[in-house]
Amino acid sequence: MARAEQVGAAEGQVTYRGLRDWIEQVDKMGELLRISGAHWDKEMGAITHMLTEKSKGNAPAILFDEVPGYHKGFRTLYGQLSSLKRIALTLGLPLEYERKVDLVKSYHERMQNMTLIKPKFVDKGPILDHLLEGDEVDVLKFPVPLHHELDKARYIGTADCVITKDPDSDWFNLGAYRCQVYDGKNIGCQITEGKHGRIHRDKYFERGQSMRVVVLVGQDPLLYLLSSSPLPEGISEYDFAGGIRGKPIEVIRGPYTGFPIPADAEIAIEGEAVPGQVKPEGPFGEWMGYYSDDVVPRPYIDVKTILYRDKPILTCAPQHKPVDETGLLKGIAGAAEVWQALEACGIPEILGVWNHEGAPATRFTAIQIRQRYPGHARQVLHVASSCQAGAYNGKWTVVVDDDIDASDLDQVLWAMSTRFDPVTDIDIIQKAWSSGRDPTVLPGNFNNRILIDACIPYDKKLRGKFPPVVDVSPELRAKLKAKWGKILAST
Ligand SMILES: Cc1cc2nc3c(=O)[nH]c(=O)nc-3n(C[C@H](O)[C@H](O)[C@H](O)COP(=O)(O)O)c2cc1C
């Protein structure tokens, strides 16, 4: 990796222009690893896995080139968002934070002050460098990886954006959904029930209509981050990305679909899913850390055109047993959406939300509050676990007091071990939204989940009846730091 240089991230602004500029900035930050010669057959996926699993949020982004059997310059990028700094860079937020949860706070605050901006159509852009149509169409022109040892097939779509249009409105949704390769002209698209792309597809199919679709498999990391975030229904990730950037995303019109395609995207695949046309999909190493056992016939995409720029970069994000490269991304983006939802319900004094990396996505969400009234903590638990951003496949939702850092697992466990009563401080939600990716899924695709109130019981807190915490006071800390600066510098 290159030596770290200062990246000129102006506070509150996205400073990079697109994926290529983002890669340059990441290189300057010392967070880019370049690897030549790794094979598409398991090597790239396993190398990323091994560099990420114990990285504690500091894994590099990895740019693979000279993939055997492929032209030099046909590259893949893994691990885009496996560091806090790279997520902050992507969102245009300050790069340094004392606690992980502070980055969620910054993102949450940014969302409050943001106006959605629609994309702007332009005539030109590097995505138009090459256009494959008819017999030329071949998704295996790119070094599509076999990510995990027991995957049945190569997957071109992992860190992708699947663009669909609501048949009833002009809402373009972008979602990250996995895409298996069947052959050069047919790819899968596994969209779980309830996800926006799935709702769009179900609507078309219910009417006996085919659905046009674009799959971006190399794009601005901001679009990927938003595509894998639970944004509210009806909001286009394009408009949201425009809002975060403070200017519209420039798009060209897809030659087959007419859909907006980012002018600076790396690779865009246009196609169509036809009702009744299915192929068996999976198994694939999935986000819960297991191979999915739901190998069933699923609709696939008949590829019509492929657009790509010179020396294209295929973006990848295979998931696996924690910690994988999506752990932080989901921790931050999903947590910020839960925070939004709690406040939208009018609940006061939310101080932090964190989806813990060791428990994929929303399997273990901790929320930090300043208790103001009896029942406050329980109210937070129910909303956080049932709002749209927290509802899918949750398992543990925990609420802690203001003195506990929600993003510090040691502190959360301490609260759960000392402020929680297993009879009175627990609620169970039954038959909640789940999927076949969950190895404990119940018949009908439901799951049960647990809510833990690890706050000091409100009446005891109010009456000062809970024992004081053994800690070093802020005053003594400051005094000692002034006196013993060298020894205490890292604290
Ligand atoms: C790398 C990666 C792969 C994903 N693969 C899938 C998938 O195959 N199917 C799916 O339904 N969700 C998948 N997700 C989760 C969705 O992207 C996420 O739920 C997102 O909110 C979906 O967009 P939507 O809310 O607009 O439907 C994936 C997320 C990531 C980060």
Short mmCIF file of C-alpha atoms in Angstrom, two decimals, residues 131-485:
data_model
loop_
_atom_site.label_atom_id
_atom_site.label_comp_id
_atom_site.label_asym_id
_atom_site.label_seq_id
_atom_site.Cartn_x
_atom_site.Cartn_y
_atom_site.Cartn_z
CA LEU A 131 -21.39 -0.93 -26.54
CA LEU A 132 -22.01 -4.66 -27.05
CA GLU A 133 -25.25 -5.70 -28.70
CA GLY A 134 -26.69 -8.86 -30.29
CA ASP A 135 -24.16 -11.66 -30.80
CA GLU A 136 -21.38 -9.61 -29.19
CA VAL A 137 -23.09 -9.65 -25.79
CA ASP A 138 -20.96 -11.61 -23.32
CA VAL A 139 -20.80 -10.89 -19.60
CA LEU A 140 -17.78 -13.19 -19.32
CA LYS A 141 -15.76 -10.63 -21.25
CA PHE A 142 -15.00 -9.32 -17.74
CA PRO A 143 -13.02 -11.28 -15.11
CA VAL A 144 -16.15 -12.41 -13.24
CA PRO A 145 -15.08 -14.24 -10.08
CA LEU A 146 -16.07 -17.50 -8.50
CA HIS A 147 -16.06 -15.96 -5.04
CA HIS A 148 -16.34 -18.83 -2.54
CA GLU A 149 -15.25 -22.47 -2.66
CA LEU A 150 -18.79 -23.95 -2.64
CA ASP A 151 -20.44 -21.42 -4.97
CA LYS A 152 -22.10 -23.19 -7.85
CA ALA A 153 -21.33 -20.44 -10.36
CA ARG A 154 -19.51 -17.18 -11.02
CA TYR A 155 -21.36 -14.09 -9.77
CA ILE A 156 -21.05 -10.84 -11.71
CA GLY A 157 -23.31 -8.92 -9.33
CA THR A 158 -22.36 -8.42 -5.67
CA ALA A 159 -21.26 -4.79 -5.14
CA ASP A 160 -23.76 -3.77 -7.78
CA CYS A 161 -26.76 -1.52 -8.35
CA VAL A 162 -29.79 -3.16 -9.92
CA ILE A 163 -31.93 -0.39 -11.42
CA THR A 164 -35.65 -1.02 -11.76
CA LYS A 165 -38.57 1.28 -12.43
CA ASP A 166 -41.84 1.23 -10.56
CA PRO A 167 -44.50 0.52 -13.21
CA ASP A 168 -46.87 2.95 -11.45
CA SER A 169 -44.59 5.98 -11.14
CA ASP A 170 -41.28 7.47 -12.29
CA TRP A 171 -39.40 6.03 -9.29
CA PHE A 172 -36.11 4.40 -10.27
CA ASN A 173 -34.86 2.18 -7.46
CA LEU A 174 -31.25 1.04 -7.10
CA GLY A 175 -30.68 -2.08 -4.98
CA ALA A 176 -27.61 -4.29 -4.48
CA TYR A 177 -28.85 -7.78 -5.36
CA ARG A 178 -26.68 -10.78 -6.26
CA CYS A 179 -26.41 -11.82 -9.93
CA GLN A 180 -25.26 -15.31 -10.93
CA VAL A 181 -23.83 -15.94 -14.39
CA TYR A 182 -25.55 -18.72 -16.35
CA ASP A 183 -23.78 -17.95 -19.62
CA GLY A 184 -22.60 -14.89 -21.54
CA LYS A 185 -26.16 -13.71 -22.21
CA ASN A 186 -28.12 -14.74 -19.11
CA ILE A 187 -27.64 -13.67 -15.52
CA GLY A 188 -29.66 -14.27 -12.35
CA CYS A 189 -30.94 -11.66 -9.93
CA GLN A 190 -31.93 -12.83 -6.45
CA ILE A 191 -34.19 -10.21 -4.86
CA THR A 192 -35.68 -11.05 -1.49
CA GLU A 193 -39.40 -10.52 -0.83
CA GLY A 194 -40.11 -6.98 0.36
CA LYS A 195 -37.02 -5.39 -1.21
CA HIS A 196 -37.92 -2.56 -3.56
CA GLY A 197 -36.65 -4.22 -6.74
CA ARG A 198 -38.72 -7.26 -5.82
CA ILE A 199 -41.86 -5.19 -5.30
CA HIS A 200 -41.30 -3.62 -8.74
CA ARG A 201 -40.76 -7.01 -10.37
CA ASP A 202 -43.78 -8.58 -8.66
CA LYS A 203 -45.95 -5.73 -9.95
CA TYR A 204 -44.83 -6.26 -13.57
CA PHE A 205 -45.19 -10.03 -13.37
CA GLU A 206 -48.66 -9.82 -11.74
CA ARG A 207 -49.71 -7.90 -14.89
CA GLY A 208 -48.06 -10.47 -17.17
CA GLN A 209 -45.45 -7.89 -18.26
CA SER A 210 -41.68 -8.25 -18.63
CA MET A 211 -39.47 -5.99 -16.54
CA ARG A 212 -36.63 -3.98 -18.03
CA VAL A 213 -33.60 -3.68 -15.81
CA VAL A 214 -30.08 -2.25 -15.72
CA VAL A 215 -27.37 -3.81 -13.56
CA LEU A 216 -24.38 -1.58 -12.81
CA VAL A 217 -21.40 -3.71 -11.81
CA GLY A 218 -18.86 -0.89 -11.48
CA GLN A 219 -19.89 2.57 -10.27
CA ASP A 220 -19.44 5.43 -7.82
CA PRO A 221 -19.07 3.85 -4.34
CA LEU A 222 -21.72 6.29 -3.08
CA LEU A 223 -24.31 4.72 -5.37
CA TYR A 224 -23.31 1.26 -4.17
CA LEU A 225 -23.49 2.36 -0.52
CA LEU A 226 -26.98 3.76 -1.04
CA SER A 227 -28.11 0.76 -3.10
CA SER A 228 -27.32 -1.52 -0.19
CA SER A 229 -29.02 0.82 2.34
CA PRO A 230 -32.65 0.58 3.38
CA LEU A 231 -33.83 3.95 2.00
CA PRO A 232 -37.57 4.62 2.35
CA GLU A 233 -40.01 3.47 -0.30
CA GLY A 234 -40.41 5.79 -3.30
CA ILE A 235 -37.02 7.49 -2.88
CA SER A 236 -34.55 6.99 -5.71
CA GLU A 237 -30.96 6.34 -4.69
CA TYR A 238 -30.04 8.61 -7.63
CA ASP A 239 -31.85 11.57 -6.04
CA PHE A 240 -30.36 10.74 -2.63
CA ALA A 241 -26.83 10.55 -4.07
CA GLY A 242 -27.45 13.90 -5.80
CA GLY A 243 -28.54 15.31 -2.45
CA ILE A 244 -25.40 14.08 -0.69
CA ARG A 245 -23.17 15.36 -3.48
CA GLY A 246 -25.08 18.64 -3.67
CA LYS A 247 -25.38 18.30 -7.45
CA PRO A 248 -27.14 15.94 -9.85
CA ILE A 249 -25.68 12.60 -10.88
CA GLU A 250 -24.98 12.84 -14.62
CA VAL A 251 -26.63 10.04 -16.55
CA ILE A 252 -26.98 8.89 -20.14
CA ARG A 253 -30.05 7.12 -21.49
CA GLY A 254 -29.62 3.33 -21.76
CA PRO A 255 -29.89 2.36 -25.43
CA TYR A 256 -32.20 -0.60 -24.73
CA THR A 257 -34.07 0.37 -21.56
CA GLY A 258 -34.05 4.17 -21.79
CA PHE A 259 -33.13 4.06 -18.08
CA PRO A 260 -30.69 6.57 -16.55
CA ILE A 261 -27.16 5.11 -16.42
CA PRO A 262 -24.34 7.06 -14.72
CA ALA A 263 -22.18 8.64 -17.43
CA ASP A 264 -19.04 7.62 -15.53
CA ALA A 265 -20.10 4.06 -14.64
CA GLU A 266 -17.64 1.29 -15.44
CA ILE A 267 -19.95 -1.48 -16.69
CA ALA A 268 -23.73 -1.42 -17.22
CA ILE A 269 -25.76 -4.45 -18.29
CA GLU A 270 -29.20 -3.89 -19.78
CA GLY A 271 -31.77 -6.64 -20.03
CA GLU A 272 -35.19 -7.94 -19.34
CA ALA A 273 -36.79 -10.41 -16.90
CA VAL A 274 -39.74 -12.28 -18.34
CA PRO A 275 -42.61 -13.64 -16.22
CA GLY A 276 -42.52 -17.44 -15.99
CA GLN A 277 -38.91 -17.70 -17.23
CA VAL A 278 -36.80 -19.05 -14.36
CA LYS A 279 -33.53 -20.90 -13.74
CA PRO A 280 -32.24 -22.52 -10.52
CA GLU A 281 -30.22 -19.95 -8.59
CA GLY A 282 -27.48 -20.52 -5.94
CA PRO A 283 -25.97 -21.85 -3.79
CA PHE A 284 -23.88 -18.83 -2.92
CA GLY A 285 -21.84 -17.81 0.14
CA GLU A 286 -24.17 -15.34 1.82
CA TRP A 287 -24.17 -12.43 4.28
CA MET A 288 -25.14 -14.48 7.31
CA GLY A 289 -21.89 -16.40 6.87
CA TYR A 290 -23.42 -19.57 5.44
CA TYR A 291 -24.08 -20.94 1.98
CA SER A 292 -27.67 -20.19 1.12
CA ASP A 293 -29.80 -23.32 1.19
CA ASP A 294 -32.55 -21.78 -0.87
CA VAL A 295 -31.55 -23.04 -4.32
CA VAL A 296 -34.82 -22.51 -6.14
CA PRO A 297 -35.87 -21.51 -9.65
CA ARG A 298 -35.79 -17.72 -9.87
CA PRO A 299 -36.45 -15.19 -12.64
CA TYR A 300 -33.30 -14.28 -14.55
CA ILE A 301 -32.20 -11.47 -16.85
CA ASP A 302 -31.92 -11.93 -20.57
CA VAL A 303 -29.04 -9.57 -21.36
CA LYS A 304 -29.63 -7.23 -24.30
CA THR A 305 -26.68 -4.81 -24.24
CA ILE A 306 -23.50 -4.20 -22.27
CA LEU A 307 -21.92 -0.77 -22.00
CA TYR A 308 -18.43 -0.36 -20.57
CA ARG A 309 -15.62 2.11 -20.43
CA ASP A 310 -11.98 1.56 -21.39
CA LYS A 311 -10.12 -0.59 -18.87
CA PRO A 312 -13.29 -1.34 -16.90
CA ILE A 313 -13.38 -2.06 -13.18
CA LEU A 314 -15.81 -4.74 -12.00
CA THR A 315 -16.79 -4.03 -8.39
CA CYS A 316 -17.20 -7.03 -6.07
CA ALA A 317 -18.26 -7.65 -2.47
CA PRO A 318 -18.56 -11.34 -1.63
CA GLN A 319 -19.87 -11.86 1.88
CA HIS A 320 -18.83 -14.52 4.35
CA LYS A 321 -18.54 -15.33 8.05
CA PRO A 322 -17.78 -12.12 9.98
CA VAL A 323 -16.15 -9.81 9.69
CA ASP A 324 -16.66 -9.33 5.98
CA GLU A 325 -16.25 -6.22 3.87
CA THR A 326 -19.92 -5.26 4.20
CA GLY A 327 -19.96 -5.38 8.03
CA LEU A 328 -19.06 -1.72 8.51
CA LEU A 329 -21.05 -0.50 5.55
CA LYS A 330 -24.22 -2.04 6.93
CA GLY A 331 -23.27 -0.95 10.44
CA ILE A 332 -23.18 2.66 9.38
CA ALA A 333 -25.68 3.06 6.56
CA GLY A 334 -28.37 0.85 8.12
CA ALA A 335 -27.88 2.33 11.58
CA ALA A 336 -28.30 5.89 10.27
CA GLU A 337 -31.63 4.86 8.72
CA VAL A 338 -32.82 3.32 12.02
CA TRP A 339 -31.86 6.57 13.75
CA GLN A 340 -33.93 8.52 11.18
CA ALA A 341 -36.92 6.26 11.80
CA LEU A 342 -36.72 6.59 15.62
CA GLU A 343 -36.74 10.38 15.35
CA ALA A 344 -39.44 10.35 12.69
CA CYS A 345 -41.62 8.61 15.29
CA GLY A 346 -40.96 11.49 17.64
CA ILE A 347 -38.83 9.56 20.13
CA PRO A 348 -36.49 11.92 21.98
CA GLU A 349 -32.87 11.65 23.11
CA ILE A 350 -31.47 9.11 20.65
CA LEU A 351 -27.71 9.39 21.10
CA GLY A 352 -26.37 6.58 18.94
CA VAL A 353 -27.27 3.55 16.84
CA TRP A 354 -24.88 0.81 15.74
CA ASN A 355 -25.34 -2.47 13.87
CA HIS A 356 -22.46 -4.59 15.20
CA GLU A 357 -20.09 -5.96 12.57
CA GLY A 358 -19.85 -9.43 14.13
CA ALA A 359 -23.60 -9.87 13.69
CA PRO A 360 -24.30 -9.31 10.02
CA ALA A 361 -26.46 -6.31 9.02
CA THR A 362 -29.24 -5.83 11.60
CA ARG A 363 -28.72 -9.06 13.57
CA PHE A 364 -27.44 -7.11 16.60
CA THR A 365 -28.43 -3.46 16.81
CA ALA A 366 -27.55 -1.36 19.85
CA ILE A 367 -29.25 1.97 20.51
CA GLN A 368 -27.98 4.47 23.04
CA ILE A 369 -30.50 6.81 24.69
CA ARG A 370 -30.81 9.30 27.52
CA GLN A 371 -33.84 7.94 29.38
CA ARG A 372 -36.48 10.61 29.99
CA TYR A 373 -39.58 8.68 31.04
CA PRO A 374 -40.71 5.22 32.07
CA GLY A 375 -41.21 3.05 28.98
CA HIS A 376 -38.84 5.14 26.86
CA ALA A 377 -36.37 2.27 26.45
CA ARG A 378 -39.06 -0.26 25.52
CA GLN A 379 -40.55 2.13 22.97
CA VAL A 380 -37.13 2.51 21.32
CA LEU A 381 -36.71 -1.27 21.11
CA HIS A 382 -40.02 -1.86 19.37
CA VAL A 383 -39.62 0.94 16.83
CA ALA A 384 -35.97 0.12 16.03
CA SER A 385 -36.75 -3.54 15.42
CA SER A 386 -39.90 -2.90 13.38
CA CYS A 387 -39.14 0.20 11.30
CA GLN A 388 -38.33 -0.51 7.66
CA ALA A 389 -34.58 -0.10 8.17
CA GLY A 390 -34.46 -2.49 11.13
CA ALA A 391 -37.19 -4.98 10.32
CA TYR A 392 -35.50 -7.24 7.77
CA ASN A 393 -33.88 -10.25 9.39
CA GLY A 394 -33.10 -8.67 12.75
CA LYS A 395 -32.33 -10.90 15.76
CA TRP A 396 -31.06 -8.91 18.76
CA THR A 397 -32.04 -5.31 19.48
CA VAL A 398 -30.51 -3.80 22.60
CA VAL A 399 -31.07 -0.43 24.21
CA VAL A 400 -28.41 1.09 26.50
CA ASP A 401 -28.00 4.26 28.54
CA ASP A 402 -26.17 7.44 27.62
CA ASP A 403 -22.95 6.39 29.40
CA ILE A 404 -22.59 3.33 27.13
CA ASP A 405 -21.05 3.69 23.66
CA ALA A 406 -23.45 1.74 21.43
CA SER A 407 -20.63 0.93 18.98
CA ASP A 408 -18.35 -0.56 21.68
CA LEU A 409 -19.31 -4.20 22.13
CA ASP A 410 -17.49 -4.53 25.47
CA GLN A 411 -19.55 -1.71 26.94
CA VAL A 412 -22.80 -3.06 25.50
CA LEU A 413 -22.07 -6.50 26.97
CA TRP A 414 -21.32 -4.93 30.31
CA ALA A 415 -24.70 -3.18 30.28
CA MET A 416 -26.43 -6.42 29.26
CA SER A 417 -24.65 -8.23 32.08
CA THR A 418 -25.35 -5.73 34.86
CA ARG A 419 -28.47 -3.68 34.05
CA PHE A 420 -30.71 -6.33 32.55
CA ASP A 421 -33.16 -8.75 34.15
CA PRO A 422 -33.99 -11.79 32.00
CA VAL A 423 -37.64 -11.88 33.13
CA THR A 424 -38.73 -8.25 33.00
CA ASP A 425 -36.31 -6.66 30.53
CA ILE A 426 -37.03 -8.84 27.54
CA ASP A 427 -39.65 -8.85 24.78
CA ILE A 428 -39.98 -11.33 21.94
CA ILE A 429 -41.34 -10.52 18.50
CA GLN A 430 -42.66 -13.52 16.64
CA LYS A 431 -43.19 -14.12 12.93
CA ALA A 432 -41.11 -11.17 11.75
CA TRP A 433 -39.67 -10.46 8.26
CA SER A 434 -36.95 -12.96 7.39
CA SER A 435 -35.68 -14.97 4.41
CA GLY A 436 -33.95 -18.16 3.33
CA ARG A 437 -30.58 -16.53 3.99
CA ASP A 438 -31.25 -17.09 7.73
CA PRO A 439 -30.25 -20.63 8.78
CA THR A 440 -32.87 -20.45 11.58
CA VAL A 441 -35.71 -19.26 9.34
CA LEU A 442 -39.16 -20.55 10.31
CA PRO A 443 -41.64 -22.08 7.87
CA GLY A 444 -43.19 -19.29 5.82
CA ASN A 445 -39.95 -17.25 5.86
CA PHE A 446 -40.51 -15.75 9.31
CA ASN A 447 -38.16 -15.38 12.23
CA ASN A 448 -38.49 -14.63 15.94
CA ARG A 449 -36.36 -11.97 17.56
CA ILE A 450 -35.39 -10.68 20.96
CA LEU A 451 -35.48 -7.18 22.42
CA ILE A 452 -33.18 -6.44 25.36
CA ASP A 453 -33.63 -3.48 27.68
CA ALA A 454 -30.12 -3.08 29.13
CA CYS A 455 -30.81 0.36 30.58
CA ILE A 456 -30.76 1.09 34.28
CA PRO A 457 -34.38 0.59 35.47
CA TYR A 458 -35.90 4.05 35.15
CA ASP A 459 -37.35 4.23 38.66
CA LYS A 460 -33.98 3.35 40.22
CA LYS A 461 -32.21 5.87 38.02
CA LEU A 462 -34.71 8.55 39.01
CA ARG A 463 -34.37 7.85 42.72
CA GLY A 464 -30.56 7.56 42.53
CA LYS A 465 -30.87 3.97 43.73
CA PHE A 466 -28.58 2.36 41.18
CA PRO A 467 -24.98 1.99 42.35
CA PRO A 468 -22.44 4.48 40.99
CA VAL A 469 -20.15 3.24 38.20
CA VAL A 470 -16.48 2.67 38.94
CA ASP A 471 -14.83 4.99 36.44
CA VAL A 472 -12.28 7.78 36.21
CA SER A 473 -14.18 11.08 36.22
CA PRO A 474 -13.77 13.49 33.27
CA GLU A 475 -12.10 16.01 35.61
CA LEU A 476 -9.49 13.54 36.87
CA ARG A 477 -8.91 12.26 33.33
CA ALA A 478 -8.20 15.79 32.08
CA LYS A 479 -5.88 16.49 35.02
CA LEU A 480 -3.94 13.26 34.52
CA LYS A 481 -3.65 13.78 30.77
CA ALA A 482 -2.16 17.19 31.40
CA LYS A 483 0.34 15.73 33.88
CA TRP A 484 1.10 12.33 32.27
CA GLY A 485 0.62 13.28 28.61
#
